[in-house]
Each structure stands twice: as structure tokens, then as C-alpha cells.
Amino acid sequence: MNELPKLEIYLITQGDDLGGSYSANKAIHEAWRNGELRNGSLMANGIAVQDAAKLFAQEDGFCIGLHCTLHAEWDRVRWGPVLSPKQVPSLVLEDGTFHRSPADWKTSGFEISEVMAELQAQLEAVRKLGFKPYYADTHMGFERIDERLTHLFDNWCKSEGLMSYRNVCMDISYNGLGQGEDPVLNVIQALESVPSGIYRLVTHPTFMDEEILNFGNAQHSGEQIARERDADRRLFHDERLKRYIAQNGIRTIRYDELWKYC
């Protein structure tokens, strides 16, 4: 009796917060060159976005997306709008940086017109740096706070020739690095539990260095953030994951390859 063909899994491997730190830029670049990372979501307002342009803007084999960022969750590392804070007053605090989370909008309020203006400014900023983003996603999923934003975001993506990350695929449930846990085994176990299809694995690769140790807030220490993100970096280089992918009919793909498999 002939064996049934092995079910295929197409895995969009994504590194978030490209341009948000020099550490992320280097880690994401290495995870692409030497590992299984295929996509990077770029923060237009990140401190290291110009450094990211030097590494990635002219590369054809790596898919760049716009990581639309309207919130700044850390205590010491803060970012704000591409536009002048005076142009988007409902999106910023008194110091000109973003609110900490989408939940803050419930109490502070926000102007949808300012949201869309800032998204447009972020897109134009990365294009001026030489990037040609193929898709767009959102930092902290801010659009889910208001149903109007979900529709506006998708429509805006369509008008700008961007693929919206929403409803493209299902996310692999990846618990990251807990106490005594092995992130590689976590990912492998997650992949073993799903049927054939298209999935997305979202990570935040960095090194465990002084830059990332400055991240953190009351809920998550800088050391915890650095440790978890360094584990994300090492994940893509790990020979166990590479071997599992090669032996189990899994393809790591870019967003701009989805048309081949849908």
C-alpha cells in the first residue's frame, strides 16, 4: 500500500522591530543569512532605521514589511511619530512620544485621521530610504482596539499596494522562552500539532547586549526582554530546527512568495 504524501506546511518566518535597535538589525540580518528567517518588519521611527537601510534596502532575497508603530511600551527606550507631534496630538504624550499601549487609547482617545496620516508618513519615510515594503503589519496590534481601524488599515494597505498581514495565515503558537524551557522544542511541538497550511512565526531577534538591556518596563525587565529576544535570534540558527524543517515537508517562505502556495 502506497504511503500518503506528507502534508506540507508553509511557514512565514518573521522578525519584528527591524530598525528599532542596532542589535535587532544585526540579529535579523544574521538570522536571514545563516538561518531560517525570511521576513523583517521595519519600524520607520526606530532609532536604527537608517542602519537597517544599509543592510537591507537593496537586498532582493529578504522580504521587508512596514511595522506600523503607534505605541512605545518601554520605560527608557521611547519613540514617537514620524510626523511632528503637533500634527498628531492625540497619539502622543506631553514629551512627544507615543502612548504605551493601545489600551491607553480607551482613556485618552485618539483621532482616526491622525492615525492614518502617521501611517502614511511612516510608509513614505521608509520608501525614501530605498525600501520597497511588500506587506504591512502593526506593532502591538493597535488596530484591534477599534473596528473602524481594522477596515481602514486593510483598505489603506490595498491602496498602497501592500499586503495586509491580517487574515493572511494563522500564527504558530510560540511561547518563547520560559523558565527552563527550550524555544526550539516549543516551536517544533507547535509545528507538529498543526495540519498542512500556511502559518506565521513572529519573533523579535536581538542579541543579549547593553542596548537591549535598556528595554523593559514594570511588567518585563530589560534582562528578561534581552534574554527572550536573544533566544529568538538563536532559534533560527539552531541545527535542530533546520533539520526538522528539512525532514518534515516544511518550507520557510517570504510574504512575496505566498502567491505560489495559495
XYZ file of C-alpha atoms in Angstrom, residues 9-163:
155
model
C 3.491 23.383 5.969
C 4.468 26.786 4.615
C 5.940 28.883 7.384
C 6.317 32.656 7.142
C 9.234 33.356 9.464
C 9.130 36.958 10.621
C 11.470 39.153 12.648
C 9.783 42.207 14.144
C 11.199 45.582 15.185
C 13.817 45.835 12.457
C 15.210 49.359 12.726
C 14.147 49.568 16.348
C 17.689 48.880 17.554
C 21.134 48.222 16.132
C 21.060 44.898 17.923
C 17.875 43.873 16.104
C 19.320 44.881 12.740
C 22.400 42.729 13.200
C 20.494 39.780 14.663
C 17.848 39.794 11.927
C 20.491 40.075 9.218
C 22.407 37.095 10.606
C 19.213 35.061 11.106
C 18.437 35.586 7.435
C 21.928 34.985 6.075
C 22.658 31.941 8.219
C 19.254 30.714 9.352
C 15.582 30.308 8.529
C 14.362 33.915 8.823
C 12.740 35.199 5.622
C 10.879 38.424 6.523
C 11.538 41.554 8.554
C 9.012 44.111 9.802
C 10.566 47.578 9.764
C 9.928 50.422 12.216
C 10.084 53.713 10.294
C 10.532 55.640 13.538
C 13.155 53.336 15.041
C 16.477 54.737 16.179
C 18.375 52.400 13.837
C 16.218 52.596 10.711
C 18.989 54.187 8.626
C 21.359 51.431 9.701
C 18.707 48.917 8.608
C 18.622 50.596 5.198
C 22.359 49.998 4.765
C 21.863 46.301 5.489
C 18.583 45.545 3.747
C 17.260 48.243 1.389
C 18.949 46.814 -1.708
C 18.581 43.137 -0.838
C 16.256 41.106 -3.058
C 16.168 37.833 -1.139
C 14.631 39.182 2.059
C 11.050 40.454 2.288
C 10.536 43.767 4.074
C 7.262 44.870 5.608
C 6.235 48.087 7.313
C 5.806 47.563 11.052
C 3.260 50.323 11.650
C 4.153 51.663 15.077
C 1.928 53.958 17.134
C 2.857 52.908 20.679
C 6.020 52.840 22.777
C 5.861 50.284 25.570
C 9.279 50.657 27.226
C 10.310 52.972 30.066
C 13.760 54.110 28.945
C 13.630 53.437 25.205
C 10.946 55.652 23.715
C 9.860 56.506 20.194
C 7.360 58.863 18.660
C 5.795 59.793 15.342
C 7.482 60.466 12.026
C 5.227 63.494 11.768
C 5.652 66.386 14.156
C 3.906 65.635 17.468
C 1.925 68.826 16.871
C 0.377 67.200 13.798
C -0.809 64.122 15.722
C -1.526 65.380 19.251
C -3.963 62.601 20.127
C -1.270 59.970 19.535
C 1.409 61.361 21.841
C 2.163 62.167 25.452
C 3.419 65.537 26.661
C 7.010 64.602 25.820
C 6.102 63.871 22.201
C 6.444 60.095 22.452
C 3.657 57.610 21.866
C 1.279 56.241 24.478
C 2.420 52.952 25.988
C -0.279 50.625 24.678
C -3.424 50.539 22.543
C -5.428 50.177 25.763
C -4.364 53.710 26.683
C -6.382 54.996 23.753
C -9.548 53.906 25.545
C -8.981 56.578 28.169
C -7.016 59.173 26.208
C -8.971 58.918 22.976
C -7.449 59.217 19.520
C -8.222 60.746 16.141
C -8.505 58.261 13.298
C -7.387 60.899 10.812
C -4.145 61.289 12.781
C -3.600 57.527 12.810
C -3.911 57.313 9.047
C -1.740 60.394 8.477
C 1.038 58.916 10.607
C 0.835 55.547 8.844
C 1.209 57.301 5.510
C 4.178 59.278 6.805
C 5.861 56.093 8.043
C 5.398 54.406 4.681
C 6.781 57.382 2.790
C 9.749 57.584 5.164
C 10.884 54.008 4.539
C 10.361 54.348 0.805
C 12.613 57.407 0.809
C 15.299 55.266 2.449
C 15.167 52.888 -0.501
C 12.929 50.202 0.955
C 10.157 48.626 -1.090
C 7.901 47.148 1.594
C 5.713 44.309 0.387
C 3.432 43.931 3.375
C 2.335 45.847 6.462
C 1.602 44.744 10.000
C 1.065 46.560 13.284
C 3.089 46.979 16.451
C 1.041 45.677 19.394
C -1.971 45.105 17.116
C -3.300 48.618 17.690
C -5.998 48.326 15.010
C -7.882 45.765 17.094
C -8.840 48.479 19.593
C -11.438 49.899 17.191
C -13.282 48.034 14.434
C -13.119 51.106 12.216
C -9.337 50.889 12.236
C -9.281 47.283 11.048
C -11.175 48.215 7.890
C -9.242 51.423 7.342
C -5.922 49.635 7.782
C -6.793 46.921 5.267
C -8.139 49.452 2.764
C -5.061 51.631 3.182
C -2.790 48.656 2.548
C -4.692 47.839 -0.622
C -4.498 51.423 -1.867
C -0.726 51.476 -1.306
C -0.073 48.100 -2.913
C 0.800 46.454 0.394
C -0.306 43.042 1.585
